[in-house]
Amino acid sequence: MQLRIRGVVQGVGFRPWIYNLARRHGLAGFVLNSPRGVFIEAEGSPKSLEAFLSAMRTEAPPLVRIAAIDRAEITPLGEIDFVIRHSEAGESAFALIPPDICVCEACLADTRDPGNRRFDYPFTNCTNCGPRYSIILDVPYDRPMTTMAEFAMCDACRVEYENPEDRRFHAQPNACPVCGPRLSLRLPADPAQQTSSARAILERVGEVLRGGGIVAWKGLGGYQLACDARQSAAVDELRRRKRRSEKPFAIMVGDLATAESLCFVADEERKALLSPERPIVLLHRRPGADLAEGVSPGNPATGVMLPCTPMHDLLFRILGEQWGAAPALIMTSGNVSEEPIVIDNAEAEEHLAGIADLFAHHDRRIHTRVDDSVVRVAAGSVMLMRRARGYAPQPVFLGRGEAEVLACGAQQKNTLCLTRAGFAIPSQHLGDLENFETLRFFEETLERMRRLFHVTPTAVAHDLHPGYLSTQLALKMEGVRHMGVQHHLAHIASCMAEHGLDGRVIGVAWDGTGFGTDGTIWGGEFLSAEYAGFERYARLRPVLLAGGDSGVREPWRVARSYLIETFGSVPNASPWDQMAAPDRIRIVDAMLQRRVSTIPTSSAGRLFDAVASLIGLRHSVSFEGQAAMMLEAAADAWAGPPDPPYDFAITVATPIDVDLRPTIRAIVEDVRRGEPQPRISARFHTTLVAIIAAICRRMRADLTLDRVCLSGGCFQNARLLEGCVQSLRDDGFTVYFQQAVPANDGGIALGQAAIACEILRGGA
Ligand SMILES: [Zn+2]
Ligand SMILES: [Zn+2]
């Protein structure tokens, strides 16, 4: 039997594992790495061969991700032994690279054992764990091609590295206190770097944190800013220095028990907290949880993560000893405002000078910046909100030809995506392409990924929005084919690619903003979609947005628009007189009534904004999606019996319009009657689920489609997502939503890439 295995199978301990597995099953043959995947020839009894194959699927080491196994039968050669053959050098070596993975149990035990030579050593790792993507400079993935090249292994480490039976066989970042990286300390006022033992340094960090100070310390994929999450003054000071007004901070706690004492943790959430990716998991706080109000102001959810490296674990052990209580720390990206996360020691001291009271550095360079990932559990699944450390650069197997393309993504929460050999490789979260630093990060990541994965794109896919920097970058590239992809089709294609779907689907793409083919802003779309194209079957009936995209920070503007659409004018002496300053209200009303400086939008995100403002939850916001988040939280607080959906109308036209004026009228009446905000919010969500179910039923009847893909940022709202998934499944639909890549614009690049590959494969 001959096997070719594709996926993340190199540099992850796969060959020694195969070697041991084959021997266990009494097979003969060989395993080798090649630019086209791992090749195996194995001979033995049919029963052993099948057992060997099935173990490959179910028991592979933690970092291995098998995307495809090609199998061919060959004549047995009568081999008697199983061997690891030397790797085949390829002209253009291509290997998928594993993400950075949290410390494994065995390594953690080493660092906690006073008798072990790695006791308290912050950089302990093995073949199954530790840094990868953040330290790899180039392939083949070998120590000289990582930022560990500058550390020569001591004899003890080398013995482990060379022994196929050892957990550290070919662990490229293998290190110990004798030969590996070290921590150092730096006070902003004192130019001297202080070096001493890791424990002494982290004890100092603990003292500063306990005194209410802010520490910048070098984590796995970049610097993190930490302070005591229970001291309000420290948290408020961090907000002030970081220029971050209300966006929630994530916290890190030392163990699961502490997480459970602060928040409700369901089974799937527990699994996510403990998973090797170690993401930030959004959890509901327990009433009266001992955390400063400033951690996530006005928001019942808090992002929580557990230690992901031995260094984090050691700090929490030391804090536990020092403080005598289970510590909870803010652990947020080391950056100013929305800039990329800082990775370099000197860069940290420069950029974070006004923020940190103390710097804890180390001397292992971070080559690639990778922020912490954020997930939430919804509809029984882990759903990526921000995909970075632990996940990037995990590939998605497209299998749509072997074209090499670059997809540039959108504007907000940008990622890019490259394809090679049938795989799409989405980058880590890069950020909003609105400042010079993030743009530089985009270009840096593109350059590095192109080199790392040996990709020479022949086509560049981009959004249709002419104002997006990602579009402008794409159009500036020469000698490549440019492919504009409609924003909402890209969302649906991303969902299809993630689930390996083909053919045509019902695509429900609901988000804040996306450029439509008619030059207006879309965002409440029902598409009959396939990779090669789409028809806009239905949409939310457009309303006018006064002041265009600038209206996004001021939900009251779109609330006025819905009121004027519904009633012709805003009723006098209504509670809606206090939405903004009277003169600003007058100006916006005049713009809307005369239709000047306005743009029509079918955006579902703006509908959330409008309702949040109409019911008095929030008239202006400090980050996009804040109003929708508050509306979801308000709905979750409704404990009464569920209400039926509000009325809405469906207008027969092409595309079909979902007319929300009856809904708005009913909400206005509810507000006047003094119905509580949670009740109105819950009923509003129920209405949206009913709208989606009604249109999907119509599409099934008209187009004989019964697979639904839900994508776009609105489906990060767990209440909306769960309502739709349940209602559509009950109705016999097969429902797909995004899990491994974000439903928001962070997932757009994958969709663009899949579409480009399909078009190139079709020769169009
Ligand atoms: Zn390990
Ligand atoms: Zn060593």
PDB file of N, CA and C and ligand atoms in Angstrom, residues 104 107 125-126 128-129 167, ligand 1:
ATOM      1  N   CYS A 104       2.185  21.467  26.697  1.00  0.00           N
ATOM      2  CA  CYS A 104       1.463  20.214  26.947  1.00  0.00           C
ATOM      3  C   CYS A 104       1.589  19.821  28.423  1.00  0.00           C
ATOM      4  N   CYS A 107       5.162  18.665  29.525  1.00  0.00           N
ATOM      5  CA  CYS A 107       6.140  19.746  29.686  1.00  0.00           C
ATOM      6  C   CYS A 107       5.814  20.579  30.928  1.00  0.00           C
ATOM      7  N   ASN A 125       9.454  23.146  26.036  1.00  0.00           N
ATOM      8  CA  ASN A 125       8.519  22.691  24.990  1.00  0.00           C
ATOM      9  C   ASN A 125       8.953  21.317  24.514  1.00  0.00           C
ATOM     10  N   CYS A 126       8.156  20.731  23.609  1.00  0.00           N
ATOM     11  CA  CYS A 126       8.524  19.440  23.024  1.00  0.00           C
ATOM     12  C   CYS A 126       7.892  19.330  21.643  1.00  0.00           C
ATOM     13  N   ASN A 128       5.252  18.067  20.770  1.00  0.00           N
ATOM     14  CA  ASN A 128       3.798  18.219  20.791  1.00  0.00           C
ATOM     15  C   ASN A 128       3.330  19.611  21.194  1.00  0.00           C
ATOM     16  N   CYS A 129       4.257  20.506  21.522  1.00  0.00           N
ATOM     17  CA  CYS A 129       3.806  21.793  22.043  1.00  0.00           C
ATOM     18  C   CYS A 129       4.844  22.889  21.828  1.00  0.00           C
ATOM     19  N   ARG A 167      10.351  12.411  23.604  1.00  0.00           N
ATOM     20  CA  ARG A 167       9.283  13.373  23.324  1.00  0.00           C
ATOM     21  C   ARG A 167       9.831  14.627  22.621  1.00  0.00           C
TER      22      ARG A 167
HETATM   23 ZN    ZN B   1       5.377  19.510  25.477  1.00  0.00          ZN
END
